[in-house]
Coordinates of C-alpha atoms and ligand atoms in Angstrom, one line a residue:
M1 CA 0.0 0.0 0.0
I2 CA 1.3 3.5 -0.9
K3 CA 1.3 6.3 1.6
R4 CA -1.0 9.3 1.7
D5 CA -1.1 12.6 3.6
G6 CA -3.6 11.3 6.2
A7 CA -3.8 8.4 8.7
L8 CA -7.0 6.9 7.1
P9 CA -6.4 4.7 4.0
S10 CA -8.4 5.8 1.0
L11 CA -9.9 3.3 -1.4
W12 CA -7.2 3.9 -3.9
Q13 CA -4.0 3.4 -1.9
Q14 CA -4.2 -0.4 -2.0
T15 CA -4.7 -0.5 -5.8
V16 CA -1.0 0.0 -6.8
N17 CA 2.4 -1.2 -5.8
P18 CA 5.1 1.4 -5.1
L19 CA 6.8 2.9 -8.2
E20 CA 10.1 1.5 -9.2
V21 CA 12.0 4.8 -9.4
N22 CA 15.8 5.4 -9.6
N23 CA 16.3 8.0 -6.9
A24 CA 19.8 8.8 -8.1
A25 CA 19.0 11.1 -11.1
P26 CA 21.9 13.0 -12.5
T27 CA 22.2 16.7 -11.6
H28 CA 22.7 17.8 -15.2
L29 CA 20.6 20.6 -16.8
Y30 CA 16.9 19.5 -17.3
D31 CA 14.5 21.2 -19.6
V32 CA 11.8 21.1 -17.0
I33 CA 11.7 20.3 -13.3
I34 CA 8.2 19.5 -12.0
V35 CA 7.7 19.6 -8.2
G36 CA 5.0 17.2 -7.1
A37 CA 3.9 13.7 -8.4
G38 CA 0.2 13.9 -8.2
I39 CA -2.1 13.8 -11.2
T40 CA -1.0 17.3 -12.3
G41 CA 2.8 16.7 -12.0
I42 CA 2.8 13.3 -13.7
S43 CA 0.3 14.3 -16.5
L44 CA 2.4 17.3 -17.4
A45 CA 5.8 15.5 -17.1
H46 CA 4.5 12.7 -19.4
R47 CA 3.3 15.2 -22.0
L48 CA 6.5 17.3 -22.0
Q49 CA 8.8 14.2 -22.1
N50 CA 6.9 12.9 -25.1
T51 CA 7.6 16.1 -27.0
G52 CA 11.3 15.5 -26.5
L53 CA 12.0 17.6 -23.4
Q54 CA 14.0 16.1 -20.6
C55 CA 12.0 16.2 -17.4
L56 CA 12.6 15.5 -13.8
V57 CA 9.8 15.1 -11.2
L58 CA 10.8 15.8 -7.5
E59 CA 8.3 14.5 -5.0
A60 CA 8.4 15.1 -1.2
H61 CA 6.9 11.7 -0.4
N62 CA 5.6 9.2 -3.0
C63 CA 3.6 9.4 -6.1
C64 CA -0.1 10.2 -5.2
F65 CA 0.8 11.1 -1.6
G66 CA -1.3 14.3 -1.9
T67 CA -5.0 14.8 -2.8
T68 CA -4.8 12.6 -5.9
G69 CA -4.6 9.7 -3.4
G70 CA -7.6 11.0 -1.5
T71 CA -9.9 12.2 -4.3
T72 CA -13.2 10.6 -5.5
A73 CA -12.3 11.0 -9.2
H74 CA -15.5 12.2 -10.9
L75 CA -14.6 13.6 -14.4
N76 CA -17.0 16.5 -15.1
T77 CA -17.7 19.2 -17.6
L78 CA -20.3 20.5 -15.2
L79 CA -18.1 22.2 -12.7
D80 CA -18.5 23.0 -9.0
T81 CA -18.4 26.7 -9.8
P82 CA -21.6 27.0 -11.8
Y83 CA -21.4 28.4 -15.3
T84 CA -23.7 31.2 -14.1
T85 CA -20.9 32.4 -11.8
I86 CA -18.2 31.9 -14.4
I87 CA -20.2 33.9 -16.9
K88 CA -20.8 36.6 -14.3
N89 CA -17.1 36.8 -13.3
F90 CA -15.4 36.2 -16.6
G91 CA -18.0 36.8 -19.4
E92 CA -19.8 34.4 -21.8
E93 CA -16.9 33.9 -24.2
H94 CA -14.4 33.0 -21.5
A95 CA -17.0 30.7 -19.9
K96 CA -17.3 28.9 -23.3
L97 CA -13.5 28.5 -23.2
V98 CA -13.7 27.0 -19.8
A99 CA -16.3 24.5 -20.9
Q100 CA -14.1 23.6 -24.0
S101 CA -11.0 23.2 -21.8
V102 CA -12.6 20.7 -19.4
K103 CA -14.1 18.7 -22.3
E104 CA -10.6 18.5 -23.8
A105 CA -9.3 17.5 -20.4
I106 CA -11.5 14.3 -20.2
H107 CA -10.6 13.5 -23.8
N108 CA -6.9 13.8 -22.8
I109 CA -7.3 11.2 -20.0
E110 CA -9.3 8.9 -22.3
R111 CA -6.6 9.1 -25.0
N112 CA -3.8 8.2 -22.6
I113 CA -5.8 5.2 -21.3
E114 CA -6.3 4.0 -24.9
Q115 CA -2.7 4.5 -25.8
Y116 CA -1.2 2.6 -22.9
Q117 CA -4.2 0.2 -22.4
I118 CA -4.5 1.4 -18.8
D119 CA -6.8 -0.8 -16.7
C120 CA -8.2 1.8 -14.4
G121 CA -11.9 1.2 -14.6
F122 CA -12.5 4.3 -16.8
E123 CA -16.1 4.6 -18.0
K124 CA -18.0 7.4 -19.7
T125 CA -21.3 7.9 -17.9
P126 CA -24.0 10.5 -17.5
A127 CA -24.2 12.6 -14.3
Y128 CA -27.3 13.8 -12.5
L129 CA -27.8 17.0 -10.4
F130 CA -31.0 17.2 -8.4
A131 CA -32.8 19.9 -6.5
Q132 CA -34.8 19.2 -3.3
N133 CA -36.4 22.6 -2.6
D134 CA -37.6 25.8 -4.4
D135 CA -34.3 27.7 -4.0
Q136 CA -32.3 24.8 -5.4
Q137 CA -34.9 24.4 -8.2
K138 CA -34.3 28.0 -9.2
E139 CA -30.6 27.6 -9.0
L140 CA -30.9 24.5 -11.2
Q141 CA -32.9 26.4 -13.8
D142 CA -30.1 29.1 -13.9
I143 CA -27.5 26.4 -14.3
V144 CA -29.4 24.9 -17.3
E145 CA -29.7 28.3 -19.0
A146 CA -26.0 29.0 -18.4
C147 CA -25.0 25.5 -19.7
E148 CA -26.9 26.2 -22.9
K149 CA -25.0 29.5 -23.4
V150 CA -21.6 27.7 -23.0
S151 CA -22.6 24.6 -25.0
V152 CA -22.5 22.1 -22.2
P153 CA -25.3 19.6 -23.1
V154 CA -27.8 19.1 -20.2
H155 CA -31.5 18.2 -20.1
Y156 CA -34.2 17.8 -17.5
T157 CA -35.1 14.3 -16.5
N158 CA -37.8 12.6 -14.4
T159 CA -35.6 9.9 -12.9
I160 CA -32.3 9.9 -11.0
P161 CA -30.1 6.8 -10.2
V162 CA -30.4 7.1 -6.4
N163 CA -33.4 6.7 -4.2
I164 CA -33.5 10.2 -2.8
P165 CA -36.6 12.4 -3.0
F166 CA -36.2 15.4 -5.5
T167 CA -38.2 18.0 -7.1
K168 CA -36.3 18.6 -10.3
A169 CA -33.2 17.0 -11.8
I170 CA -31.0 17.3 -14.9
E171 CA -28.9 14.8 -16.8
I172 CA -25.4 15.7 -18.0
P173 CA -24.2 13.2 -20.7
S174 CA -20.6 12.2 -21.3
Q175 CA -19.1 12.6 -17.9
A176 CA -16.6 9.9 -16.6
K177 CA -15.1 8.1 -13.7
F178 CA -11.9 6.1 -13.1
S179 CA -9.5 4.7 -10.5
P180 CA -7.2 7.8 -10.2
V181 CA -4.1 6.2 -8.5
K182 CA -4.0 3.3 -10.9
Y183 CA -4.2 5.7 -13.8
V184 CA -1.5 8.1 -12.5
Y185 CA 0.9 5.1 -11.7
E186 CA 0.6 3.7 -15.2
L187 CA 1.2 7.2 -16.7
A188 CA 4.2 7.6 -14.4
K189 CA 5.6 4.3 -15.7
A190 CA 5.0 5.5 -19.3
F191 CA 6.9 8.7 -18.4
I192 CA 9.8 6.7 -17.0
N193 CA 9.8 4.5 -20.1
A194 CA 10.1 7.6 -22.3
G195 CA 13.3 8.6 -20.4
G196 CA 11.8 10.7 -17.7
R197 CA 13.0 10.7 -14.1
I198 CA 11.1 10.7 -10.8
I199 CA 12.8 11.2 -7.5
E200 CA 10.6 10.4 -4.5
Q201 CA 11.2 11.4 -0.8
T202 CA 12.8 14.6 -2.0
A203 CA 11.0 17.9 -0.9
V204 CA 11.9 21.0 -2.8
T205 CA 12.8 23.7 -0.2
N206 CA 13.6 26.7 -2.5
H207 CA 14.6 27.8 -5.9
T208 CA 16.9 30.6 -7.2
Q209 CA 17.6 32.0 -10.6
R210 CA 20.8 32.8 -12.4
T211 CA 22.1 33.4 -15.9
D212 CA 24.4 30.7 -17.3
E213 CA 27.8 32.3 -18.0
V214 CA 28.5 30.4 -21.1
T215 CA 25.1 30.2 -22.9
N216 CA 23.6 33.3 -21.3
E217 CA 20.4 31.3 -20.7
A218 CA 18.2 31.8 -17.6
I219 CA 18.8 28.8 -15.3
I220 CA 16.7 27.8 -12.3
E221 CA 18.5 26.1 -9.3
V222 CA 16.2 23.9 -7.3
Q223 CA 17.2 23.1 -3.7
T224 CA 16.0 20.1 -1.9
A225 CA 15.7 18.9 1.7
T226 CA 18.2 16.1 0.7
N227 CA 20.8 18.9 0.2
L228 CA 21.0 18.2 -3.5
T229 CA 20.5 21.0 -6.1
Y230 CA 19.0 20.3 -9.5
I231 CA 19.0 22.7 -12.4
A232 CA 16.5 23.3 -15.2
K233 CA 15.4 25.9 -17.8
A234 CA 11.8 25.8 -16.5
L235 CA 10.2 24.9 -13.1
V236 CA 6.6 23.9 -12.4
Y237 CA 5.1 23.8 -8.9
A238 CA 2.5 21.0 -9.3
T239 CA 2.2 20.9 -5.5
H240 CA -1.5 21.6 -5.3
I241 CA -0.7 24.8 -3.5
P242 CA 2.7 26.5 -4.1
P243 CA 5.2 26.3 -1.2
G244 CA 6.6 29.3 0.6
V245 CA 4.8 32.6 0.8
N246 CA 2.9 33.8 -2.3
V247 CA -0.1 36.0 -3.1
L248 CA -1.9 32.9 -4.2
H249 CA -2.3 31.8 -0.6
L250 CA -4.6 34.8 -0.2
R251 CA -6.6 33.7 -3.3
C252 CA -7.0 30.1 -2.4
A253 CA -9.0 28.9 0.7
P254 CA -8.1 25.3 1.9
Y255 CA -11.0 22.9 2.6
R256 CA -11.4 19.4 3.8
S257 CA -13.9 17.0 2.2
Y258 CA -14.9 13.6 3.6
A259 CA -15.5 10.3 1.6
M260 CA -16.6 6.8 2.4
A261 CA -16.5 3.6 0.3
V262 CA -19.2 1.1 1.2
K263 CA -20.5 -2.3 0.2
L264 CA -24.3 -2.3 -0.3
A265 CA -26.6 -5.1 0.9
Q266 CA -28.2 -5.4 -2.5
D267 CA -26.4 -5.4 -5.7
N268 CA -27.9 -2.0 -6.8
Y269 CA -24.8 0.0 -7.3
L270 CA -25.5 3.1 -9.4
A271 CA -23.6 3.1 -12.7
E272 CA -23.8 6.9 -13.0
L273 CA -22.5 10.0 -11.1
C274 CA -24.9 11.9 -8.9
Y275 CA -25.0 15.1 -6.8
D276 CA -27.4 16.9 -4.5
M277 CA -27.4 20.7 -4.3
Y278 CA -26.7 21.5 -0.7
D279 CA -23.7 23.6 0.3
P280 CA -21.6 21.6 0.9
Y281 CA -23.1 19.1 -1.5
H282 CA -23.0 15.3 -1.4
Y283 CA -21.6 13.3 -4.3
Y284 CA -22.2 9.6 -5.2
R285 CA -20.8 7.1 -7.5
T286 CA -19.5 3.5 -7.9
Q287 CA -16.1 2.1 -8.8
V288 CA -15.4 -1.5 -9.6
I289 CA -11.9 -2.5 -8.4
D290 CA -10.5 -6.0 -9.1
G291 CA -14.1 -7.2 -9.8
E292 CA -15.5 -5.7 -6.6
P293 CA -18.0 -2.8 -6.7
Y294 CA -17.6 0.0 -4.1
F295 CA -20.3 2.7 -3.6
I296 CA -18.5 6.0 -2.9
A297 CA -20.1 9.0 -1.3
G298 CA -18.7 12.2 -0.1
G299 CA -19.4 15.6 1.4
E300 CA -19.4 17.4 4.8
D301 CA -16.7 19.8 3.6
H302 CA -15.4 22.6 5.9
K303 CA -12.5 25.0 5.9
T304 CA -9.2 23.3 7.0
G305 CA -8.6 23.6 10.8
H306 CA -12.0 25.1 11.4
E307 CA -13.8 21.9 12.7
S308 CA -13.0 20.9 16.2
N309 CA -14.6 17.4 15.8
T310 CA -13.5 16.0 12.4
E311 CA -14.8 12.5 13.5
A312 CA -18.3 14.0 13.6
C313 CA -18.0 14.8 9.9
F314 CA -17.7 11.1 9.2
N315 CA -20.6 10.4 11.5
Q316 CA -22.8 12.8 9.6
L317 CA -21.7 11.4 6.3
Q318 CA -22.4 7.9 7.5
A319 CA -25.9 8.9 8.8
H320 CA -26.6 10.5 5.4
I321 CA -25.5 7.4 3.5
R322 CA -27.4 5.0 5.7
K323 CA -30.6 7.1 5.4
Y324 CA -30.8 6.5 1.6
F325 CA -28.7 3.4 0.9
N326 CA -28.8 -0.1 2.3
V327 CA -25.2 -0.3 3.7
E328 CA -23.8 -3.7 4.4
S329 CA -20.4 -2.5 5.6
I330 CA -18.1 0.5 5.4
T331 CA -14.8 -0.6 3.9
H332 CA -12.9 2.8 3.7
K333 CA -13.3 6.3 5.1
W334 CA -10.9 9.1 4.5
S335 CA -10.7 12.9 4.1
S336 CA -8.6 15.1 1.9
Q337 CA -7.8 18.7 1.0
Y338 CA -8.7 21.0 -1.9
Y339 CA -8.2 24.7 -2.5
E340 CA -11.1 26.9 -3.4
P341 CA -10.2 29.8 -5.7
A342 CA -11.3 33.4 -5.0
D343 CA -13.1 34.0 -8.3
G344 CA -14.2 30.5 -9.2
L345 CA -11.4 29.5 -11.7
P346 CA -8.0 27.8 -11.0
Y347 CA -4.7 29.6 -11.3
I348 CA -2.6 28.0 -13.9
G349 CA 0.4 29.8 -15.5
S350 CA 3.3 31.9 -14.3
L351 CA 3.9 31.9 -10.6
P352 CA 3.1 35.4 -9.3
G353 CA 6.3 37.2 -8.1
A354 CA 8.6 34.6 -9.7
G355 CA 10.7 35.1 -12.8
D356 CA 10.1 33.8 -16.3
N357 CA 9.7 30.1 -16.7
I358 CA 8.4 29.4 -13.2
F359 CA 4.9 28.0 -13.3
V360 CA 2.1 26.9 -11.0
A361 CA -1.2 25.1 -11.1
T362 CA -3.5 25.6 -8.1
G363 CA -7.0 26.6 -6.9
Y364 CA -8.8 23.6 -8.6
G365 CA -11.6 23.4 -6.1
G366 CA -13.4 20.1 -6.3
N367 CA -12.6 19.7 -10.1
G368 CA -8.8 18.9 -10.0
M369 CA -9.2 15.7 -12.0
V370 CA -10.2 17.7 -15.0
Y371 CA -8.3 21.0 -14.2
S372 CA -5.0 19.0 -13.8
Q373 CA -5.5 18.1 -17.5
V374 CA -6.2 21.7 -18.4
A375 CA -3.0 22.6 -16.6
T376 CA -1.2 19.8 -18.6
I377 CA -2.4 21.2 -21.9
L378 CA -1.9 24.9 -21.0
L379 CA 1.5 24.6 -19.2
A380 CA 2.9 22.4 -21.9
E381 CA 2.0 25.0 -24.5
L382 CA 3.4 27.8 -22.4
I383 CA 6.7 26.0 -21.8
I384 CA 7.1 24.9 -25.5
T385 CA 5.7 27.9 -27.4
G386 CA 5.1 30.7 -24.8
A387 CA 1.4 30.9 -25.9
S388 CA -1.9 29.2 -25.3
A389 CA -5.5 30.0 -26.0
Y390 CA -6.1 29.4 -22.2
K391 CA -3.3 31.6 -21.0
E392 CA -5.2 34.7 -20.1
L393 CA -8.3 32.9 -18.8
F394 CA -6.4 31.0 -16.1
D395 CA -3.5 33.5 -15.5
P396 CA -2.6 33.3 -11.8
N397 CA -1.6 37.0 -12.0
R398 CA -5.1 38.1 -13.0
V399 CA -6.7 40.6 -10.6
K400 CA -10.3 39.9 -10.0
P401 CA -11.4 41.3 -6.7
I402 CA -14.5 39.4 -5.6
A403 CA -16.7 41.0 -3.0
G404 CA -16.4 39.2 0.3
F405 CA -13.4 37.0 -0.5
A406 CA -11.0 39.1 1.6
N407 CA -13.1 38.4 4.7
F408 CA -13.6 34.8 3.6
I409 CA -9.9 34.1 3.5
K410 CA -8.9 36.3 6.4
E411 CA -8.0 34.4 9.5
N412 CA -7.0 35.5 13.0
A413 CA -3.3 34.9 12.7
D414 CA -3.1 34.0 16.4
V415 CA 0.6 34.3 16.4
V416 CA 2.1 32.2 19.2
K417 CA 5.2 32.7 21.2
N418 CA 8.0 30.3 20.7
L419 CA 8.6 27.9 23.5
V420 CA 12.2 27.3 24.5
S421 CA 12.6 23.5 24.5
G422 CA 13.5 21.6 27.6
L423 CA 11.9 24.0 30.1
I424 CA 9.1 21.7 31.0
S425 CA 9.3 18.2 32.5
R426 CA 7.5 15.2 31.1
E427 CA 5.9 14.6 34.4
Q428 CA 4.7 18.2 34.8
L429 CA 3.3 18.1 31.2
E430 CA 1.5 14.8 31.6
S431 CA -0.2 16.0 34.8
L432 CA -1.2 19.3 33.1
S433 CA -2.7 18.0 30.0
E434 CA -4.4 14.7 31.1
L435 CA -4.6 13.3 27.6
A436 CA -6.4 10.1 26.9
H437 CA -4.7 7.6 24.6
G438 CA -5.2 8.7 21.0
E439 CA -6.0 12.3 21.9
G440 CA -4.4 15.5 20.7
K441 CA -4.8 19.1 21.8
V442 CA -3.1 22.4 22.1
V443 CA -2.5 23.3 25.8
V444 CA -1.2 26.5 27.3
Y445 CA 1.8 26.2 29.7
D446 CA 3.3 29.4 31.2
K447 CA 1.7 31.6 28.5
H448 CA 3.1 29.3 25.8
K449 CA 1.0 27.1 23.6
I450 CA 2.1 23.5 23.2
A451 CA 0.7 20.8 20.7
L452 CA 0.4 17.5 22.5
Y453 CA -0.6 14.1 21.1
K454 CA -0.6 10.8 23.1
D455 CA -0.6 7.7 20.9
Q456 CA -2.5 4.5 21.6
E457 CA 0.5 3.1 23.5
G458 CA 0.8 6.2 25.7
K459 CA 3.8 7.8 23.9
L460 CA 3.7 11.6 24.1
Y461 CA 4.5 13.8 21.0
V462 CA 5.2 17.4 21.9
L463 CA 5.4 20.1 19.3
N464 CA 5.5 23.9 19.0
P465 CA 2.0 24.6 17.4
T466 CA 3.3 27.6 15.4
C467 CA 2.8 26.9 11.7
T468 CA 6.1 27.4 10.0
H469 CA 4.4 29.0 7.0
L470 CA 3.0 32.3 8.6
K471 CA 3.0 31.5 12.3
C472 CA -0.7 30.8 12.9
S473 CA -1.5 28.2 15.6
V474 CA -2.4 24.7 14.2
S475 CA -5.5 22.7 15.3
W476 CA -5.8 19.0 16.0
N477 CA -7.5 16.8 13.3
A478 CA -8.5 13.7 15.3
A479 CA -9.8 11.8 12.2
E480 CA -6.5 12.0 10.1
L481 CA -4.2 12.3 13.2
S482 CA -2.7 15.6 11.9
W483 CA -2.1 19.2 12.9
D484 CA -3.9 21.5 10.5
C485 CA -3.3 25.2 10.1
P486 CA -6.6 27.2 9.8
C487 CA -4.9 30.0 7.9
H488 CA -3.5 28.6 4.7
G489 CA -4.0 24.8 5.1
A490 CA -0.5 23.6 5.9
R491 CA -0.7 20.2 7.6
Y492 CA 1.7 18.2 9.8
S493 CA 2.0 14.7 11.1
I494 CA 2.1 13.8 14.8
D495 CA 5.9 14.0 14.5
G496 CA 5.6 17.5 13.0
E497 CA 6.6 16.5 9.5
V498 CA 5.0 18.5 6.7
L499 CA 2.1 16.7 5.1
N500 CA 0.7 19.5 3.0
G501 CA 2.2 22.8 1.8
P502 CA 2.4 25.7 1.8
A503 CA 4.7 25.1 4.7
N504 CA 8.1 23.7 3.7
M505 CA 9.5 23.3 7.2
D506 CA 8.4 20.8 9.9
L507 CA 6.8 21.9 13.2
K508 CA 9.5 22.4 15.8
R509 CA 9.7 19.4 18.1
I510 CA 10.0 20.1 21.8
D511 CA 12.4 18.0 23.9
L512 CA 11.1 17.5 27.4
Q513 CA 13.3 17.4 30.5
E514 CA 13.3 13.8 31.8
E515 CA 13.2 13.5 35.5
Ligands
LIG1 C1 -12.3 14.4 -0.9 C2 -12.0 15.0 -2.3 C3 -12.7 14.5 -3.4 C4 -12.4 15.1 -4.6 N1 -13.1 14.6 -5.7 C5 -12.8 15.1 -6.9 C6 -13.6 14.6 -8.0 O1 -14.4 13.8 -7.9 N2 -13.3 15.1 -9.3 C7 -12.4 16.1 -9.4 O2 -12.2 16.6 -10.6 N3 -11.6 16.6 -8.4 C8 -11.8 16.1 -7.1 N4 -11.1 16.6 -6.1 C9 -10.0 17.5 -6.3 C10 -8.8 16.7 -6.9 O3 -8.7 15.5 -6.3 C11 -7.5 17.5 -6.7 O4 -7.7 18.8 -7.2 C12 -6.3 16.9 -7.4 O5 -6.1 15.5 -7.0 C13 -5.0 17.7 -7.2 O6 -4.0 17.0 -7.8 P1 -2.5 17.6 -7.8 O7 -1.7 16.7 -8.5 O8 -2.6 19.0 -8.3 O9 -2.1 17.7 -6.3 P2 -1.7 16.5 -5.3 O10 -2.4 15.3 -5.7 O11 -2.0 17.1 -3.9 O12 -0.2 16.3 -5.5 C14 0.7 17.3 -5.1 C15 2.0 16.5 -4.8 O13 3.1 17.5 -4.5 C16 3.9 17.0 -3.5 N5 4.6 18.1 -2.9 C17 4.0 19.2 -2.2 N6 5.0 20.1 -1.8 C18 6.1 19.6 -2.3 C19 7.5 20.0 -2.2 N7 7.8 21.2 -1.6 N8 8.5 19.3 -2.8 C20 8.1 18.1 -3.5 N9 6.9 17.7 -3.6 C21 5.9 18.4 -3.0 C22 2.9 16.3 -2.5 O14 3.6 15.4 -1.7 C23 1.9 15.7 -3.5 O15 2.3 14.3 -3.8 C24 -11.4 16.1 -4.8 C25 -10.7 16.6 -3.7 C26 -11.0 16.0 -2.4 C27 -10.3 16.6 -1.2

């Protein structure tokens, strides 16, 4: 089983064996270095390598460690940001371009699957969106009108594939689903076979730019946590959110979403994709893996670090599933992270504040399976030719002030004082905190905050809760056993190791004085 950025195993993690990568890549000049081996990084690396460019992928953990390992992998042209909103914010012509880009995205995945004969359960299928009250019905009507304007085919229907009461529903043909990690691993193998390199367990910590003295070309030096430096002509942060401090952290809000895979008592697994219209909404589908069908449902989203009882989110999701489906057993439950963009569209293109030839793809919301492919098409064009029909639309440097978003993203920074290690004895701390086995919390000791977790065997993990990104105080996520930052979504393991950017330094460990 491969690893993921949470303690709970997703349905997909067991579907592949670890990649066979040669971690000793040469440090010569690459055409492109891609940071991050999720669906974005691997798809882009594969495409560029096949155009003849020499590519290196640097991954902090393992391929699909990030949200690609925790997704639910619906492939949609009907997006989470309704076309009504996209038309309002970007105009009808640009909204048409968005619709065209995501259609092309699904086609891109389908083409790779055909070319490499990837056995990842890919199926084209209709999707259904259903309203359950008057407000939702009105919203649905607006969505239908907007879809007509941007040429996304939809039509009203009297039936939906789930047994949930509804007032109005639409069918969206030609959507798709697949097993994401299987797909990405096979594509990664095709990339390696084409001469590409992937180095796992290698976090990128920084990059610098210089001009080559001989060729006069701009060169990017990429520093890693393993103290090796790699050089390239272009650099792409396919890290879901760029590391370090960037204006994009003010334009993307981190969210957690919850998913469960279950076996149903009767063999009435839906073949299609389905969605209700609550905010947050529930999503439903089936995936057959090794001949076994799994019903997958998700929802209960909230801003990262803003829910004190993350286990309760699973309880609510489970109650919802049991209300409408005849559940025999729950085989998997997991949560994962996505980034909601300020104006409804992702940021794909030049990294703001960085020089030429440094790129980023972020702010996908809940549509990263398709937007990762848009990023692949767009960034490959930018790197190879400098131009793309999608360049302006998804430009990360666009300024689109959206009313309310500044407040939406603003957090109380709650900057915490640094605790000098070793001042507090283990005995004193244990008596102060009274933690149950398996419990984590932030406690205050002598005006200093301390993050404590006691594992099931009684071992105490003691950390400084100051997020190393911008010094907010982290919160305990009991479901995934992680420390999550409510400001920009950085996450850390019980040891303080970075699980999710934008932080690129671990939480400080506190050594206790032994008696
Ligand atoms: C529960 C859930 C369900 C979802 N369902 C859907 C869906 O049905 N359809 C859909 O379209 N989208 C869905 N999404 C969104 C989609 O899954 C994501 O947008 C997508 O997986 C992001 O892929 P990525 O490759 O950009 O990022 P990731 O998969 O997160 O990969 C980024 C990689 O970068 C690595 N990395 C980070 N920092 C560094 C560094 N400094 N150095 C080296 N490596 C680094 C990470 O370890 C990670 O492996 C869902 C999201 C969630 C949370």
